[in-house]
Amino acid sequence: MPTFLPDALERLTSAVFQSSGAPADHAQCVAAHLVAANLSGHDSHGVLRIPQYLDQIAAGHVDPAGCARVIQRTAASAVVDGNRGFGQVVGRDAMLLAIEIARAGGVGAVAVRNCGHTGRIGTYTEMGAHAGMVGIAMTNAGGGGQLVAPFGGIARRLSTNPISIAAPSGGPHPIVLDIASSVAPEGKVRALYQAGKSLPPGWAIDARGNPITDPADFYRDPVGALLPLGGPIGYKGFGLALMIDILVGALAGAGCCGPNPPEPHDGMLAIALDVRQFTPLADFHKRVAGLVEYVKSCPTAPGFDAIHVPGEVEIARRAQRLREGIVIEAGSWEPIVRICQRLGIDPNAGT
């Protein structure tokens, strides 16, 4: 299991995508996004995605040079066609547009369709928070990527449909909620599978509805399904997933889940709320800080040593990995090595 300095891993990842037809700026955007996910502890959305993205390029499902195109715009909204571009590039540009629109009128909403996997969507909402706005983002897979059973069911009917909300805090780090509407995203199942580890109980079921802890049971035929967020009250996660599929799939025109799922092409709804046009930013910061202080003052339950607000664990993990480097599990690293060898890139540079 190699350990990388973040900058070196980013350079390697960028080189792989450039060698696969991506313009330098697109390759750098995707590489920075993936490595930032690894830094935050979300290895499921990090460089283990490289083989997936290259397979999608080879199959023609992703155009590494594809750019977002605004096809409709009003004073408060826009609709964007991602032209099969990298989701990280299209998602970044969509949130930048939402921020631009919000600066003019307080609220900006941008609906996106037809792009590649958007990755860790907390990246986009953080952009809004760093601009003094509340950032909101949600994605679906355009009717594809069906991996999640509805509450009470045993077969795949929905995607993991994540949602993120980030708010400026007045400090160096925003408050960032970033969750899948399933118990866990598929990428975390994949990461555990590649690492030869078991699934936590309650994440997934097999094709007969029986609980599973071997991630291989999720992928083998007949396939299993992820469970909606909430466990015994999973109707809440199921309801959230359904509404996200409506807000992204129907509103953005990305496509909703149905029979005969297409190849996944992400849709996204990016929203920016300019805090200054609702309340003075300093007052907002003060209220948020007071809320966080009050919540964190709560006595801890047995087995807990602190209350962590959304995004706090990621901040700590980022600081740790910046000091110690990013470890890539062997099961994730070996396919990347084979790709590098095929492309004539030294996979061990920077380890």
GROMACS .gro file of C-alpha atoms in nm:
model
  351
    1MET     CA    1   0.000   0.000   0.000
    2PRO     CA    2   0.185   0.312  -0.120
    3THR     CA    3   0.167   0.640   0.069
    4PHE     CA    4   0.152   0.958  -0.140
    5LEU     CA    5   0.214   1.320  -0.070
    6PRO     CA    6  -0.107   1.494  -0.185
    7ASP     CA    7   0.068   1.711  -0.447
    8ALA     CA    8   0.242   1.410  -0.598
    9LEU     CA    9  -0.080   1.207  -0.613
   10GLU     CA   10  -0.253   1.502  -0.777
   11ARG     CA   11   0.021   1.532  -1.041
   12LEU     CA   12   0.004   1.159  -1.115
   13THR     CA   13  -0.375   1.167  -1.145
   14SER     CA   14  -0.366   1.470  -1.371
   15ALA     CA   15  -0.107   1.302  -1.594
   16VAL     CA   16  -0.329   0.994  -1.630
   17PHE     CA   17  -0.627   1.200  -1.743
   18GLN     CA   18  -0.420   1.418  -1.979
   19SER     CA   19  -0.280   1.101  -2.136
   20SER     CA   20  -0.639   0.986  -2.183
   21GLY     CA   21  -0.743   1.292  -2.384
   22ALA     CA   22  -0.838   1.549  -2.121
   23PRO     CA   23  -0.725   1.911  -2.162
   24ALA     CA   24  -0.476   2.012  -1.893
   25ASP     CA   25  -0.726   2.231  -1.705
   26HIS     CA   26  -0.991   1.958  -1.701
   27ALA     CA   27  -0.740   1.695  -1.589
   28GLN     CA   28  -0.618   1.921  -1.311
   29CYS     CA   29  -0.973   1.996  -1.192
   30VAL     CA   30  -1.063   1.627  -1.170
   31ALA     CA   31  -0.732   1.535  -1.008
   32ALA     CA   32  -0.763   1.807  -0.744
   33HIS     CA   33  -1.118   1.698  -0.668
   34LEU     CA   34  -1.031   1.330  -0.628
   35VAL     CA   35  -0.726   1.393  -0.411
   36ALA     CA   36  -0.923   1.639  -0.196
   37ALA     CA   37  -1.175   1.361  -0.135
   38ASN     CA   38  -0.893   1.129  -0.026
   39LEU     CA   39  -0.759   1.401   0.203
   40SER     CA   40  -1.101   1.438   0.364
   41GLY     CA   41  -1.118   1.066   0.435
   42HIS     CA   42  -1.370   0.994   0.159
   43ASP     CA   43  -1.156   0.740  -0.027
   44SER     CA   44  -1.476   0.616  -0.191
   45HIS     CA   45  -1.475   0.935  -0.399
   46GLY     CA   46  -1.099   0.959  -0.441
   47VAL     CA   47  -0.847   0.817  -0.686
   48LEU     CA   48  -1.005   0.471  -0.682
   49ARG     CA   49  -1.243   0.629  -0.935
   50ILE     CA   50  -0.965   0.661  -1.197
   51PRO     CA   51  -1.034   0.321  -1.364
   52GLN     CA   52  -1.408   0.389  -1.368
   53TYR     CA   53  -1.360   0.725  -1.538
   54LEU     CA   54  -1.118   0.586  -1.797
   55ASP     CA   55  -1.360   0.303  -1.877
   56GLN     CA   56  -1.634   0.563  -1.931
   57ILE     CA   57  -1.407   0.763  -2.161
   58ALA     CA   58  -1.319   0.450  -2.360
   59ALA     CA   59  -1.688   0.360  -2.394
   60GLY     CA   60  -1.776   0.712  -2.513
   61HIS     CA   61  -1.993   0.784  -2.210
   62VAL     CA   62  -1.766   1.068  -2.096
   63ASP     CA   63  -1.601   1.324  -2.320
   64PRO     CA   64  -1.284   1.434  -2.137
   65ALA     CA   65  -1.296   1.768  -2.323
   66GLY     CA   66  -1.671   1.821  -2.275
   67CYS     CA   67  -1.776   2.159  -2.134
   68ALA     CA   68  -2.093   2.286  -1.973
   69ARG     CA   69  -2.328   2.479  -2.201
   70VAL     CA   70  -2.598   2.710  -2.066
   71ILE     CA   71  -2.916   2.633  -2.259
   72GLN     CA   72  -3.157   2.849  -2.059
   73ARG     CA   73  -3.110   3.136  -1.815
   74THR     CA   74  -3.329   3.371  -1.614
   75ALA     CA   75  -3.251   3.628  -1.346
   76ALA     CA   76  -3.256   3.359  -1.078
   77SER     CA   77  -3.183   3.031  -1.255
   78ALA     CA   78  -3.009   2.848  -1.535
   79VAL     CA   79  -3.023   2.509  -1.705
   80VAL     CA   80  -2.693   2.356  -1.812
   81ASP     CA   81  -2.612   2.068  -2.046
   82GLY     CA   82  -2.289   1.903  -1.933
   83ASN     CA   83  -2.215   1.763  -2.282
   84ARG     CA   84  -2.087   1.438  -2.125
   85GLY     CA   85  -1.799   1.626  -1.965
   86PHE     CA   86  -1.630   1.529  -1.642
   87GLY     CA   87  -1.876   1.581  -1.358
   88GLN     CA   88  -1.614   1.760  -1.151
   89VAL     CA   89  -1.561   2.021  -1.423
   90VAL     CA   90  -1.931   2.065  -1.497
   91GLY     CA   91  -2.025   2.069  -1.128
   92ARG     CA   92  -1.764   2.333  -1.050
   93ASP     CA   93  -1.883   2.555  -1.333
   94ALA     CA   94  -2.248   2.508  -1.231
   95MET     CA   95  -2.182   2.619  -0.875
   96LEU     CA   96  -1.975   2.916  -0.995
   97LEU     CA   97  -2.271   3.017  -1.210
   98ALA     CA   98  -2.513   2.974  -0.917
   99ILE     CA   99  -2.288   3.201  -0.707
  100GLU     CA  100  -2.274   3.458  -0.986
  101ILE     CA  101  -2.653   3.463  -1.018
  102ALA     CA  102  -2.698   3.484  -0.640
  103ARG     CA  103  -2.469   3.785  -0.614
  104ALA     CA  104  -2.710   3.972  -0.838
  105GLY     CA  105  -3.040   3.862  -0.685
  106GLY     CA  106  -2.979   3.677  -0.361
  107VAL     CA  107  -3.063   3.331  -0.494
  108GLY     CA  108  -2.913   3.132  -0.778
  109ALA     CA  109  -3.030   2.787  -0.886
  110VAL     CA  110  -2.861   2.593  -1.165
  111ALA     CA  111  -2.999   2.263  -1.295
  112VAL     CA  112  -2.750   2.034  -1.470
  113ARG     CA  113  -2.795   1.730  -1.687
  114ASN     CA  114  -2.577   1.495  -1.891
  115CYS     CA  115  -2.239   1.492  -1.722
  116GLY     CA  116  -2.004   1.233  -1.574
  117HIS     CA  117  -1.984   1.128  -1.211
  118THR     CA  118  -1.982   1.446  -1.001
  119GLY     CA  119  -1.775   1.301  -0.717
  120ARG     CA  120  -1.789   1.438  -0.363
  121ILE     CA  121  -2.059   1.706  -0.383
  122GLY     CA  122  -1.948   1.872  -0.060
  123THR     CA  123  -1.673   2.022  -0.276
  124TYR     CA  124  -1.931   2.235  -0.457
  125THR     CA  125  -2.124   2.350  -0.152
  126GLU     CA  126  -1.796   2.448   0.016
  127MET     CA  127  -1.738   2.679  -0.281
  128GLY     CA  128  -2.060   2.859  -0.194
  129ALA     CA  129  -1.973   2.881   0.176
  130HIS     CA  130  -1.629   3.025   0.103
  131ALA     CA  131  -1.805   3.290  -0.108
  132GLY     CA  132  -2.017   3.395   0.192
  133MET     CA  133  -2.319   3.198   0.076
  134VAL     CA  134  -2.512   2.892   0.178
  135GLY     CA  135  -2.438   2.629  -0.084
  136ILE     CA  136  -2.679   2.345  -0.159
  137ALA     CA  137  -2.621   2.062  -0.406
  138MET     CA  138  -2.788   1.734  -0.487
  139THR     CA  139  -2.725   1.482  -0.761
  140ASN     CA  140  -2.871   1.176  -0.926
  141ALA     CA  141  -2.741   0.944  -1.197
  142GLY     CA  142  -2.989   1.043  -1.465
  143GLY     CA  143  -3.201   0.733  -1.416
  144GLY     CA  144  -2.896   0.505  -1.418
  145GLY     CA  145  -2.683   0.383  -1.133
  146GLN     CA  146  -2.977   0.214  -0.961
  147LEU     CA  147  -2.828   0.058  -0.647
  148VAL     CA  148  -3.072   0.129  -0.362
  149ALA     CA  149  -3.386  -0.058  -0.262
  150PRO     CA  150  -3.688   0.150  -0.157
  151PHE     CA  151  -3.797   0.113   0.205
  152GLY     CA  152  -3.978  -0.220   0.231
  153GLY     CA  153  -3.833  -0.354  -0.096
  154ILE     CA  154  -3.544  -0.580  -0.188
  155ALA     CA  155  -3.457  -0.478  -0.547
  156ARG     CA  156  -3.261  -0.183  -0.683
  157ARG     CA  157  -3.486   0.107  -0.778
  158LEU     CA  158  -3.298   0.431  -0.696
  159SER     CA  159  -2.949   0.578  -0.709
  160THR     CA  160  -2.767   0.685  -0.391
  161ASN     CA  161  -2.882   1.044  -0.462
  162PRO     CA  162  -2.661   1.251  -0.227
  163ILE     CA  163  -2.731   1.597  -0.088
  164SER     CA  164  -2.493   1.854   0.061
  165ILE     CA  165  -2.550   2.183   0.243
  166ALA     CA  166  -2.264   2.409   0.349
  167ALA     CA  167  -2.280   2.731   0.548
  168PRO     CA  168  -2.010   2.988   0.630
  169SER     CA  169  -1.918   2.980   0.997
  170GLY     CA  170  -1.709   3.294   1.043
  171GLY     CA  171  -1.407   3.071   1.103
  172PRO     CA  172  -1.163   2.913   0.857
  173HIS     CA  173  -1.389   2.613   0.792
  174PRO     CA  174  -1.757   2.610   0.692
  175ILE     CA  175  -2.020   2.374   0.833
  176VAL     CA  176  -2.060   2.104   0.567
  177LEU     CA  177  -2.326   1.836   0.556
  178ASP     CA  178  -2.258   1.584   0.278
  179ILE     CA  179  -2.462   1.263   0.286
  180ALA     CA  180  -2.598   0.996   0.057
  181SER     CA  181  -2.967   0.917   0.085
  182SER     CA  182  -2.863   0.552   0.122
  183VAL     CA  183  -2.694   0.416   0.433
  184ALA     CA  184  -2.365   0.448   0.243
  185PRO     CA  185  -2.258   0.538  -0.111
  186GLU     CA  186  -2.162   0.254  -0.343
  187GLY     CA  187  -1.806   0.386  -0.349
  188LYS     CA  188  -1.763   0.295   0.017
  189VAL     CA  189  -1.880  -0.059  -0.060
  190ARG     CA  190  -1.628  -0.068  -0.345
  191ALA     CA  191  -1.349   0.061  -0.122
  192LEU     CA  192  -1.417  -0.209   0.138
  193TYR     CA  193  -1.439  -0.474  -0.135
  194GLN     CA  194  -1.104  -0.368  -0.280
  195ALA     CA  195  -0.951  -0.362   0.069
  196GLY     CA  196  -1.081  -0.713   0.146
  197LYS     CA  197  -1.289  -0.586   0.438
  198SER     CA  198  -1.645  -0.656   0.552
  199LEU     CA  199  -1.946  -0.429   0.526
  200PRO     CA  200  -2.090  -0.295   0.851
  201PRO     CA  201  -2.423  -0.463   0.933
  202GLY     CA  202  -2.726  -0.281   0.799
  203TRP     CA  203  -2.566  -0.141   0.485
  204ALA     CA  204  -2.689  -0.385   0.221
  205ILE     CA  205  -2.899  -0.691   0.140
  206ASP     CA  206  -2.868  -0.971  -0.113
  207ALA     CA  207  -3.116  -1.038  -0.393
  208ARG     CA  208  -3.344  -1.227  -0.154
  209GLY     CA  209  -3.350  -0.945   0.099
  210ASN     CA  210  -3.113  -1.107   0.348
  211PRO     CA  211  -2.860  -0.883   0.527
  212ILE     CA  212  -2.503  -0.916   0.395
  213THR     CA  213  -2.160  -0.817   0.524
  214ASP     CA  214  -1.948  -0.961   0.240
  215PRO     CA  215  -1.925  -0.684  -0.023
  216ALA     CA  216  -1.885  -0.950  -0.293
  217ASP     CA  217  -2.247  -1.048  -0.231
  218PHE     CA  218  -2.350  -0.698  -0.334
  219TYR     CA  219  -2.188  -0.731  -0.677
  220ARG     CA  220  -2.232  -1.097  -0.772
  221ASP     CA  221  -2.527  -1.210  -0.984
  222PRO     CA  222  -2.805  -1.182  -0.875
  223VAL     CA  223  -2.698  -0.845  -0.737
  224GLY     CA  224  -2.781  -0.710  -0.394
  225ALA     CA  225  -2.898  -0.362  -0.301
  226LEU     CA  226  -2.800  -0.082  -0.067
  227LEU     CA  227  -3.052   0.017   0.199
  228PRO     CA  228  -3.195   0.367   0.231
  229LEU     CA  229  -3.062   0.594   0.505
  230GLY     CA  230  -3.227   0.533   0.840
  231GLY     CA  231  -3.217   0.158   0.896
  232PRO     CA  232  -3.544   0.070   1.072
  233ILE     CA  233  -3.676   0.415   0.984
  234GLY     CA  234  -3.536   0.402   0.631
  235TYR     CA  235  -3.853   0.551   0.489
  236LYS     CA  236  -3.687   0.886   0.567
  237GLY     CA  237  -3.386   0.813   0.346
  238PHE     CA  238  -3.612   0.661   0.083
  239GLY     CA  239  -3.831   0.972   0.081
  240LEU     CA  240  -3.524   1.194   0.053
  241ALA     CA  241  -3.389   0.988  -0.239
  242LEU     CA  242  -3.722   1.001  -0.419
  243MET     CA  243  -3.749   1.379  -0.386
  244ILE     CA  244  -3.390   1.429  -0.503
  245ASP     CA  245  -3.467   1.215  -0.808
  246ILE     CA  246  -3.760   1.448  -0.876
  247LEU     CA  247  -3.568   1.771  -0.816
  248VAL     CA  248  -3.274   1.662  -1.029
  249GLY     CA  249  -3.411   1.403  -1.269
  250ALA     CA  250  -3.743   1.573  -1.348
  251LEU     CA  251  -3.663   1.941  -1.289
  252ALA     CA  252  -3.321   1.943  -1.452
  253GLY     CA  253  -3.428   1.696  -1.717
  254ALA     CA  254  -3.145   1.462  -1.620
  255GLY     CA  255  -3.383   1.165  -1.612
  256CYS     CA  256  -3.555   0.976  -1.330
  257CYS     CA  257  -3.521   0.611  -1.238
  258GLY     CA  258  -3.734   0.365  -1.433
  259PRO     CA  259  -3.722   0.030  -1.612
  260ASN     CA  260  -3.425  -0.047  -1.838
  261PRO     CA  261  -3.181   0.196  -1.667
  262PRO     CA  262  -2.953   0.389  -1.902
  263GLU     CA  263  -2.579   0.429  -1.858
  264PRO     CA  264  -2.535   0.670  -1.564
  265HIS     CA  265  -2.503   1.036  -1.656
  266ASP     CA  266  -2.522   1.261  -1.354
  267GLY     CA  267  -2.770   1.538  -1.304
  268MET     CA  268  -2.725   1.809  -1.042
  269LEU     CA  269  -2.910   2.094  -0.878
  270ALA     CA  270  -2.673   2.361  -0.746
  271ILE     CA  271  -2.816   2.641  -0.533
  272ALA     CA  272  -2.646   2.943  -0.379
  273LEU     CA  273  -2.807   3.174  -0.122
  274ASP     CA  274  -2.621   3.502  -0.071
  275VAL     CA  275  -2.631   3.550   0.306
  276ARG     CA  276  -2.570   3.926   0.280
  277GLN     CA  277  -2.897   3.971   0.094
  278PHE     CA  278  -3.091   3.808   0.379
  279THR     CA  279  -2.907   3.927   0.690
  280PRO     CA  280  -2.572   4.092   0.772
  281LEU     CA  281  -2.297   3.835   0.730
  282ALA     CA  282  -2.148   3.915   1.071
  283ASP     CA  283  -2.484   3.847   1.237
  284PHE     CA  284  -2.514   3.519   1.050
  285HIS     CA  285  -2.166   3.415   1.165
  286LYS     CA  286  -2.253   3.503   1.524
  287ARG     CA  287  -2.571   3.296   1.517
  288VAL     CA  288  -2.397   2.997   1.361
  289ALA     CA  289  -2.110   3.016   1.610
  290GLY     CA  290  -2.356   3.034   1.900
  291LEU     CA  291  -2.548   2.735   1.770
  292VAL     CA  292  -2.232   2.528   1.726
  293GLU     CA  293  -2.103   2.622   2.072
  294TYR     CA  294  -2.435   2.528   2.233
  295VAL     CA  295  -2.465   2.195   2.051
  296LYS     CA  296  -2.105   2.098   2.126
  297SER     CA  297  -2.159   2.176   2.496
  298CYS     CA  298  -2.397   1.880   2.522
  299PRO     CA  299  -2.285   1.605   2.764
  300THR     CA  300  -2.158   1.307   2.565
  301ALA     CA  301  -2.316   0.964   2.559
  302PRO     CA  302  -2.120   0.653   2.663
  303GLY     CA  303  -1.858   0.572   2.400
  304PHE     CA  304  -1.830   0.930   2.272
  305ASP     CA  305  -1.568   1.186   2.372
  306ALA     CA  306  -1.702   1.487   2.181
  307ILE     CA  307  -1.988   1.622   1.971
  308HIS     CA  308  -1.878   1.680   1.611
  309VAL     CA  309  -2.073   1.911   1.381
  310PRO     CA  310  -2.097   1.827   1.008
  311GLY     CA  311  -1.761   1.860   0.834
  312GLU     CA  312  -1.553   1.858   1.151
  313VAL     CA  313  -1.431   1.500   1.117
  314GLU     CA  314  -1.323   1.572   0.758
  315ILE     CA  315  -1.122   1.874   0.876
  316ALA     CA  316  -0.932   1.660   1.125
  317ARG     CA  317  -0.873   1.385   0.870
  318ARG     CA  318  -0.746   1.639   0.617
  319ALA     CA  319  -0.492   1.777   0.865
  320GLN     CA  320  -0.376   1.425   0.948
  321ARG     CA  321  -0.332   1.318   0.587
  322LEU     CA  322  -0.154   1.640   0.496
  323ARG     CA  323   0.100   1.549   0.766
  324GLU     CA  324   0.122   1.176   0.708
  325GLY     CA  325   0.031   1.134   0.342
  326ILE     CA  326  -0.249   0.947   0.167
  327VAL     CA  327  -0.242   0.567   0.185
  328ILE     CA  328  -0.393   0.391  -0.116
  329GLU     CA  329  -0.521   0.038  -0.049
  330ALA     CA  330  -0.363  -0.235  -0.261
  331GLY     CA  331  -0.694  -0.330  -0.421
  332SER     CA  332  -0.743   0.028  -0.539
  333TRP     CA  333  -0.379   0.085  -0.632
  334GLU     CA  334  -0.317  -0.219  -0.852
  335PRO     CA  335  -0.562  -0.117  -1.130
  336ILE     CA  336  -0.409   0.232  -1.129
  337VAL     CA  337  -0.060   0.082  -1.167
  338ARG     CA  338  -0.177  -0.116  -1.471
  339ILE     CA  339  -0.325   0.199  -1.623
  340CYS     CA  340  -0.001   0.392  -1.565
  341GLN     CA  341   0.206   0.117  -1.722
  342ARG     CA  342  -0.020   0.117  -2.027
  343LEU     CA  343   0.011   0.495  -2.057
  344GLY     CA  344   0.388   0.505  -1.996
  345ILE     CA  345   0.358   0.692  -1.665
  346ASP     CA  346   0.572   0.611  -1.359
  347PRO     CA  347   0.313   0.510  -1.097
  348ASN     CA  348   0.562   0.536  -0.810
  349ALA     CA  349   0.663   0.898  -0.860
  350GLY     CA  350   0.600   1.083  -0.534
  351THR     CA  351   0.537   0.778  -0.315
   0.00000   0.00000   0.00000
